[in-house]
Amino acid sequence: MKYKHLTREQRYAIYLGRQKGETLEMIARSIGVHKSTVSREIKRNSTPSGKYVWNKAHDMAESRRCHTPGNRGLDDVLQWRIIQLIKNEQWSPRQISGRLRLEGINVSHEAIYGLIRKDESGELASHCRNEN
């Protein structure tokens, strides 16, 4: 199951449910989410005075979403460098990640493994050192 963000319409339904005095469970059932989702939404996106205003809640959530780093991927130059380290030096993803970290570049070994898995030819995997 993939995580989905609440929509404007769902936030409006939460607002209306709160106005009517409905329970979190009733609100959650009406918009098709778990009651804990509604609880977290209200807690995260209420105004400082504690009121839940749907359009302000939506703006707050979108603002947080825009400022989250997320998975940005590896730029082309960095990918090329990682591929060269795998092919020419036969370094493991952990070694590459550690070396780049010393240079101030944060790339997880998992991101490097992802690059290896995407290589359909299997060439990167054949050059990659096994870590046991």
Coordinates of N, CA, C and O in Angstrom, one line a residue:
M1 N 0.8 -1.2 0.0 CA 0.0 0.0 0.0 C 0.9 1.2 0.0 O 1.8 1.4 0.8
K2 N 0.6 2.1 -0.9 CA 1.4 3.3 -1.0 C 0.8 4.5 -0.2 O -0.4 4.6 -0.2
Y3 N 1.7 5.2 0.5 CA 1.2 6.4 1.3 C 0.7 7.5 0.4 O 1.2 7.8 -0.6
K4 N -0.5 8.0 0.8 CA -1.1 9.1 0.0 C -1.3 10.3 0.9 O -1.7 10.1 2.1
H5 N -1.1 11.5 0.4 CA -1.4 12.7 1.2 C -2.9 13.0 1.2 O -3.6 12.6 0.2
L6 N -3.3 13.7 2.2 CA -4.7 14.1 2.2 C -4.9 15.2 1.1 O -4.1 16.0 0.9
T7 N -6.1 15.2 0.6 CA -6.5 16.2 -0.4 C -7.2 17.3 0.2 O -7.5 17.3 1.4
R8 N -7.3 18.4 -0.6 CA -8.1 19.6 -0.1 C -9.5 19.2 0.4 O -10.0 19.6 1.4
E9 N -10.1 18.3 -0.4 CA -11.5 17.9 -0.1 C -11.6 17.1 1.2 O -12.5 17.3 2.0
Q10 N -10.6 16.3 1.4 CA -10.5 15.5 2.7 C -10.3 16.5 3.9 O -10.9 16.3 4.9
R11 N -9.5 17.5 3.7 CA -9.3 18.4 4.8 C -10.5 19.2 5.0 O -10.8 19.5 6.2
Y12 N -11.2 19.6 4.0 CA -12.5 20.3 4.1 C -13.5 19.4 4.9 O -14.2 19.9 5.8
A13 N -13.5 18.1 4.6 CA -14.4 17.2 5.3 C -14.1 17.1 6.7 O -14.9 17.0 7.6
I14 N -12.8 17.1 7.0 CA -12.3 17.1 8.4 C -12.8 18.3 9.1 O -13.4 18.3 10.3
Y15 N -12.7 19.5 8.5 CA -13.1 20.7 9.1 C -14.6 20.7 9.3 O -15.1 21.0 10.4
L16 N -15.4 20.2 8.4 CA -16.9 20.1 8.5 C -17.2 19.2 9.7 O -18.1 19.5 10.5
G17 N -16.6 18.0 9.7 CA -16.8 17.1 10.8 C -16.5 17.6 12.1 O -17.3 17.4 13.1
R18 N -15.5 18.4 12.3 CA -15.1 19.0 13.5 C -16.2 20.0 13.9 O -16.6 20.2 15.1
Q19 N -16.7 20.8 12.9 CA -17.8 21.8 13.2 C -19.0 21.1 13.7 O -19.7 21.7 14.5
K20 N -19.3 19.9 13.1 CA -20.5 19.2 13.5 C -20.4 18.4 14.8 O -21.3 17.9 15.3
G21 N -19.1 18.4 15.3 CA -18.9 17.6 16.6 C -18.7 16.1 16.4 O -18.9 15.4 17.3
E22 N -18.4 15.7 15.2 CA -18.3 14.3 14.9 C -17.0 13.8 15.6 O -16.0 14.5 15.8
T23 N -17.0 12.5 15.9 CA -15.8 11.8 16.4 C -14.7 11.7 15.3 O -15.1 11.7 14.1
L24 N -13.5 11.5 15.7 CA -12.4 11.2 14.7 C -12.7 10.0 13.9 O -12.5 10.0 12.7
E25 N -13.3 9.0 14.5 CA -13.6 7.8 13.8 C -14.7 8.0 12.7 O -14.6 7.5 11.6
M26 N -15.7 8.8 13.1 CA -16.7 9.1 12.1 C -16.2 9.9 10.9 O -16.5 9.7 9.7
I27 N -15.3 10.9 11.2 CA -14.7 11.7 10.2 C -13.8 10.8 9.3 O -13.9 10.9 8.0
A28 N -13.0 10.0 9.9 CA -12.1 9.1 9.2 C -12.9 8.2 8.2 O -12.5 8.0 7.1
R29 N -14.0 7.6 8.7 CA -14.8 6.7 7.9 C -15.3 7.4 6.7 O -15.4 6.9 5.6
S30 N -15.8 8.7 6.9 CA -16.4 9.4 5.8 C -15.4 9.8 4.7 O -15.8 10.0 3.6
I31 N -14.1 9.9 5.0 CA -13.1 10.3 4.0 C -12.2 9.1 3.6 O -11.3 9.3 2.8
G32 N -12.4 7.9 4.2 CA -11.7 6.7 3.8 C -10.3 6.6 4.3 O -9.4 6.1 3.6
V33 N -10.0 7.1 5.5 CA -8.7 6.9 6.1 C -8.9 6.4 7.5 O -10.0 6.3 8.0
H34 N -7.7 6.1 8.2 CA -7.8 5.6 9.5 C -7.9 6.8 10.5 O -7.5 7.9 10.2
K35 N -8.5 6.5 11.6 CA -8.7 7.6 12.6 C -7.4 8.3 13.1 O -7.4 9.5 13.4
S36 N -6.3 7.5 13.1 CA -5.1 8.1 13.5 C -4.6 9.1 12.5 O -3.9 10.1 12.8
T37 N -4.9 8.9 11.2 CA -4.6 9.9 10.2 C -5.3 11.2 10.4 O -4.6 12.3 10.3
V38 N -6.5 11.1 10.8 CA -7.3 12.4 11.1 C -6.7 13.0 12.3 O -6.5 14.3 12.4
S39 N -6.4 12.2 13.3 CA -5.8 12.8 14.6 C -4.5 13.5 14.3 O -4.3 14.6 14.8
R40 N -3.6 12.9 13.5 CA -2.3 13.5 13.2 C -2.5 14.7 12.4 O -1.8 15.7 12.6
E41 N -3.4 14.7 11.4 CA -3.7 15.9 10.6 C -4.1 17.1 11.4 O -3.6 18.2 11.3
I42 N -5.0 16.8 12.4 CA -5.5 17.9 13.2 C -4.3 18.4 14.1 O -4.2 19.6 14.3
K43 N -3.5 17.5 14.6 CA -2.4 17.9 15.5 C -1.4 18.7 14.8 O -0.9 19.7 15.2
R44 N -1.0 18.3 13.5 CA 0.0 18.9 12.8 C -0.4 20.3 12.2 O 0.4 21.1 12.0
N45 N -1.6 20.3 11.8 CA -2.0 21.5 10.9 C -3.1 22.4 11.5 O -3.7 23.2 10.8
S46 N -3.2 22.4 12.9 CA -4.1 23.3 13.5 C -3.3 24.6 13.7 O -2.1 24.7 13.7
T47 N -4.1 25.7 13.8 CA -3.5 27.0 14.1 C -2.9 27.1 15.5 O -3.2 26.2 16.3
P48 N -2.1 28.0 15.8 CA -1.5 28.1 17.1 C -2.5 28.2 18.2 O -2.3 27.7 19.3
S49 N -3.7 28.7 17.9 CA -4.8 28.8 18.9 C -5.5 27.5 19.1 O -6.4 27.3 19.9
G50 N -5.2 26.5 18.2 CA -5.8 25.1 18.3 C -7.0 24.9 17.4 O -7.6 23.8 17.5
K51 N -7.3 25.8 16.5 CA -8.4 25.7 15.6 C -7.9 25.0 14.3 O -6.8 25.3 13.9
Y52 N -8.8 24.1 13.8 CA -8.5 23.5 12.5 C -9.2 24.2 11.4 O -10.5 24.1 11.4
V53 N -8.5 24.9 10.6 CA -9.1 25.6 9.4 C -8.6 24.9 8.2 O -7.3 24.9 7.9
W54 N -9.4 24.3 7.4 CA -9.0 23.5 6.3 C -8.1 24.1 5.3 O -7.1 23.5 4.9
N55 N -8.3 25.3 4.9 CA -7.5 25.9 3.9 C -6.1 26.3 4.4 O -5.1 26.1 3.8
K56 N -6.0 26.7 5.7 CA -4.8 27.0 6.3 C -4.0 25.7 6.6 O -2.8 25.6 6.4
A57 N -4.8 24.6 6.9 CA -4.2 23.3 7.1 C -3.5 22.8 5.8 O -2.4 22.3 5.8
H58 N -4.2 23.0 4.8 CA -3.7 22.5 3.5 C -2.5 23.3 3.1 O -1.5 22.7 2.6
D59 N -2.5 24.6 3.3 CA -1.3 25.4 3.0 C -0.1 25.0 3.8 O 1.0 24.9 3.3
M60 N -0.4 24.7 5.1 CA 0.7 24.3 6.0 C 1.3 23.0 5.5 O 2.5 22.8 5.5
A61 N 0.5 22.0 5.2 CA 0.9 20.7 4.8 C 1.7 20.8 3.4 O 2.8 20.2 3.3
E62 N 1.2 21.6 2.5 CA 1.9 21.8 1.2 C 3.2 22.5 1.4 O 4.2 22.2 0.7
S63 N 3.3 23.4 2.3 CA 4.6 24.1 2.6 C 5.6 23.2 3.1 O 6.8 23.2 2.7
R64 N 5.2 22.3 4.1 CA 6.1 21.3 4.6 C 6.6 20.3 3.5 O 7.7 20.0 3.4
R65 N 5.6 20.0 2.7 CA 5.9 19.0 1.6 C 6.9 19.6 0.6 O 7.8 18.9 0.1
C66 N 6.8 20.9 0.3 CA 7.7 21.5 -0.6 C 9.1 21.7 0.0 O 10.1 21.7 -0.8
H67 N 9.3 21.8 1.3 CA 10.6 22.0 1.9 C 11.2 20.7 2.3 O 12.3 20.7 2.9
T68 N 10.6 19.5 2.1 CA 11.2 18.3 2.4 C 12.1 17.9 1.3 O 11.8 17.9 0.2
P69 N 13.3 17.4 1.7 CA 14.3 17.1 0.7 C 13.9 16.0 -0.3 O 14.0 16.1 -1.5
G70 N 13.3 14.9 0.3 CA 12.9 13.8 -0.5 C 14.0 13.1 -1.3 O 15.2 13.3 -1.0
N71 N 13.6 12.3 -2.2 CA 14.6 11.5 -2.9 C 14.9 12.3 -4.2 O 14.1 12.2 -5.2
R72 N 16.0 13.0 -4.3 CA 16.3 13.8 -5.4 C 17.1 13.1 -6.5 O 17.3 13.6 -7.6
G73 N 17.6 11.9 -6.2 CA 18.4 11.2 -7.2 C 19.8 11.7 -7.2 O 20.2 12.6 -6.5
L74 N 20.6 11.1 -8.0 CA 22.0 11.4 -8.2 C 22.2 12.2 -9.5 O 21.7 11.8 -10.5
D75 N 23.0 13.3 -9.4 CA 23.2 14.0 -10.7 C 24.1 13.2 -11.6 O 24.8 12.3 -11.2
D76 N 24.1 13.6 -12.9 CA 24.9 12.9 -13.9 C 26.3 12.7 -13.6 O 27.0 11.7 -13.8
V77 N 27.0 13.8 -13.1 CA 28.4 13.8 -12.9 C 28.7 12.9 -11.7 O 29.7 12.1 -11.8
L78 N 27.9 12.9 -10.7 CA 28.2 12.1 -9.6 C 27.9 10.6 -9.9 O 28.7 9.7 -9.5
Q79 N 26.9 10.3 -10.7 CA 26.7 9.0 -11.2 C 27.9 8.5 -12.0 O 28.3 7.3 -11.8
W80 N 28.4 9.3 -12.9 CA 29.5 8.9 -13.7 C 30.7 8.6 -12.8 O 31.4 7.5 -13.0
R81 N 30.9 9.4 -11.8 CA 32.1 9.2 -10.9 C 31.9 7.9 -10.1 O 32.9 7.1 -9.9
I82 N 30.7 7.6 -9.6 CA 30.4 6.4 -8.9 C 30.6 5.2 -9.8 O 31.3 4.2 -9.4
I83 N 30.2 5.2 -11.0 CA 30.3 4.1 -12.0 C 31.8 3.9 -12.2 O 32.3 2.7 -12.3
Q84 N 32.6 5.0 -12.4 CA 34.0 4.8 -12.6 C 34.7 4.1 -11.4 O 35.6 3.3 -11.6
L85 N 34.3 4.5 -10.2 CA 34.9 3.9 -9.0 C 34.5 2.4 -8.9 O 35.4 1.6 -8.5
I86 N 33.3 2.1 -9.3 CA 32.9 0.6 -9.3 C 33.7 -0.1 -10.4 O 34.3 -1.2 -10.1
K87 N 33.8 0.4 -11.6 CA 34.4 -0.3 -12.7 C 35.9 -0.3 -12.6 O 36.5 -1.4 -12.7
N88 N 36.5 0.8 -12.3 CA 38.0 0.9 -12.4 C 38.7 0.5 -11.1 O 39.7 -0.1 -11.1
E89 N 38.0 0.9 -9.9 CA 38.7 0.6 -8.6 C 38.0 -0.6 -8.0 O 38.6 -1.1 -7.0
Q90 N 36.9 -1.1 -8.5 CA 36.1 -2.2 -7.9 C 35.8 -1.9 -6.4 O 35.9 -2.8 -5.6
W91 N 35.4 -0.7 -6.1 CA 35.0 -0.4 -4.7 C 33.6 -0.8 -4.5 O 32.8 -0.8 -5.4
S92 N 33.3 -1.1 -3.2 CA 32.0 -1.4 -2.9 C 31.2 -0.2 -2.6 O 31.7 0.9 -2.4
P93 N 29.8 -0.3 -2.7 CA 29.0 0.9 -2.4 C 29.3 1.6 -1.1 O 29.3 2.8 -1.0
R94 N 29.6 0.8 -0.1 CA 29.9 1.4 1.3 C 31.3 2.1 1.2 O 31.4 3.2 1.8
Q95 N 32.2 1.6 0.5 CA 33.5 2.3 0.3 C 33.3 3.6 -0.4 O 33.9 4.7 0.0
I96 N 32.5 3.6 -1.5 CA 32.3 4.8 -2.2 C 31.5 5.8 -1.4 O 31.9 7.0 -1.4
S97 N 30.5 5.4 -0.7 CA 29.8 6.3 0.2 C 30.7 6.9 1.2 O 30.6 8.1 1.5
G98 N 31.5 6.1 1.8 CA 32.4 6.7 2.9 C 33.4 7.6 2.3 O 33.7 8.7 2.9
R99 N 34.0 7.4 1.1 CA 34.9 8.2 0.5 C 34.3 9.6 0.1 O 34.8 10.6 0.4
L100 N 33.1 9.5 -0.5 CA 32.4 10.7 -0.8 C 32.0 11.6 0.4 O 32.1 12.8 0.3
R101 N 31.7 10.9 1.5 CA 31.3 11.6 2.7 C 32.5 12.4 3.2 O 32.4 13.5 3.7
L102 N 33.7 11.9 3.1 CA 34.9 12.6 3.5 C 35.1 13.9 2.6 O 35.7 14.8 3.1
E103 N 34.6 13.9 1.4 CA 34.7 15.0 0.5 C 33.5 15.9 0.7 O 33.3 16.9 -0.1
G104 N 32.6 15.6 1.6 CA 31.4 16.5 1.9 C 30.2 16.2 1.0 O 29.3 17.0 0.9
I105 N 30.2 15.0 0.3 CA 29.1 14.6 -0.5 C 28.4 13.5 0.1 O 29.0 12.4 0.4
N106 N 27.1 13.6 0.5 CA 26.4 12.6 1.2 C 25.6 11.8 0.2 O 24.6 12.3 -0.4
V107 N 26.0 10.6 0.0 CA 25.3 9.6 -0.9 C 25.3 8.3 -0.1 O 26.3 7.8 0.3
S108 N 24.1 7.8 0.1 CA 24.0 6.5 0.9 C 24.4 5.3 0.0 O 24.3 5.4 -1.2
H109 N 24.9 4.3 0.7 CA 25.3 3.1 0.0 C 24.1 2.5 -0.7 O 24.2 1.9 -1.8
E110 N 22.9 2.7 -0.1 CA 21.7 2.2 -0.7 C 21.4 2.8 -2.1 O 20.9 2.2 -3.0
A111 N 21.6 4.1 -2.2 CA 21.4 4.8 -3.4 C 22.4 4.3 -4.5 O 22.0 4.1 -5.7
I112 N 23.6 3.9 -4.1 CA 24.6 3.3 -5.0 C 24.1 1.9 -5.4 O 24.2 1.6 -6.6
Y113 N 23.6 1.1 -4.5 CA 23.1 -0.2 -4.8 C 21.9 0.0 -5.8 O 21.8 -0.8 -6.7
G114 N 21.1 1.0 -5.6 CA 20.0 1.3 -6.6 C 20.5 1.5 -8.0 O 19.9 1.0 -9.0
L115 N 21.6 2.2 -8.1 CA 22.2 2.5 -9.4 C 22.7 1.2 -10.0 O 22.5 1.0 -11.2
I116 N 23.3 0.3 -9.2 CA 23.8 -1.0 -9.7 C 22.6 -1.8 -10.1 O 22.7 -2.5 -11.2
R117 N 21.5 -1.8 -9.4 CA 20.3 -2.6 -9.8 C 19.7 -2.1 -11.0 O 19.1 -2.9 -11.8
K118 N 19.8 -0.8 -11.3 CA 19.2 -0.3 -12.5 C 20.0 -0.6 -13.8 O 19.4 -0.5 -14.9
D119 N 21.2 -1.0 -13.6 CA 22.1 -1.3 -14.8 C 21.6 -2.7 -15.3 O 21.9 -3.8 -14.8
E120 N 20.9 -2.7 -16.4 CA 20.4 -3.9 -17.0 C 21.4 -4.8 -17.6 O 21.2 -6.0 -17.7
S121 N 22.6 -4.2 -18.0 CA 23.6 -5.1 -18.6 C 24.3 -6.0 -17.6 O 24.9 -7.0 -17.9
G122 N 24.2 -5.6 -16.3 CA 24.8 -6.4 -15.2 C 26.3 -6.1 -15.1 O 27.0 -6.7 -14.3
E123 N 26.8 -5.2 -15.9 CA 28.3 -4.9 -15.9 C 28.7 -4.3 -14.5 O 29.7 -4.7 -14.0
L124 N 27.9 -3.4 -14.0 CA 28.3 -2.8 -12.7 C 28.3 -3.9 -11.6 O 29.2 -3.9 -10.8
A125 N 27.3 -4.7 -11.6 CA 27.3 -5.8 -10.6 C 28.5 -6.7 -10.7 O 29.0 -7.2 -9.7
S126 N 29.0 -6.9 -11.9 CA 30.1 -7.8 -12.1 C 31.4 -7.2 -11.6 O 32.3 -7.9 -11.2
H127 N 31.5 -5.9 -11.5 CA 32.7 -5.2 -11.0 C 32.6 -4.9 -9.5 O 33.6 -4.5 -8.9
C128 N 31.5 -5.0 -9.0 CA 31.2 -4.6 -7.6 C 31.8 -5.7 -6.6 O 31.5 -6.9 -6.8
R129 N 32.5 -5.3 -5.7 CA 33.1 -6.2 -4.7 C 31.9 -6.7 -3.8 O 31.1 -5.9 -3.4
N130 N 32.0 -7.9 -3.4 CA 31.0 -8.5 -2.5 C 31.4 -8.2 -1.1 O 32.6 -8.4 -0.7
E131 N 30.5 -7.7 -0.3 CA 30.8 -7.5 1.1 C 30.1 -8.5 1.9 O 28.9 -8.7 1.9
N132 N 30.8 -9.2 2.7 CA 30.3 -10.2 3.6 C 30.8 -10.1 5.0 O 31.9 -9.7 5.2

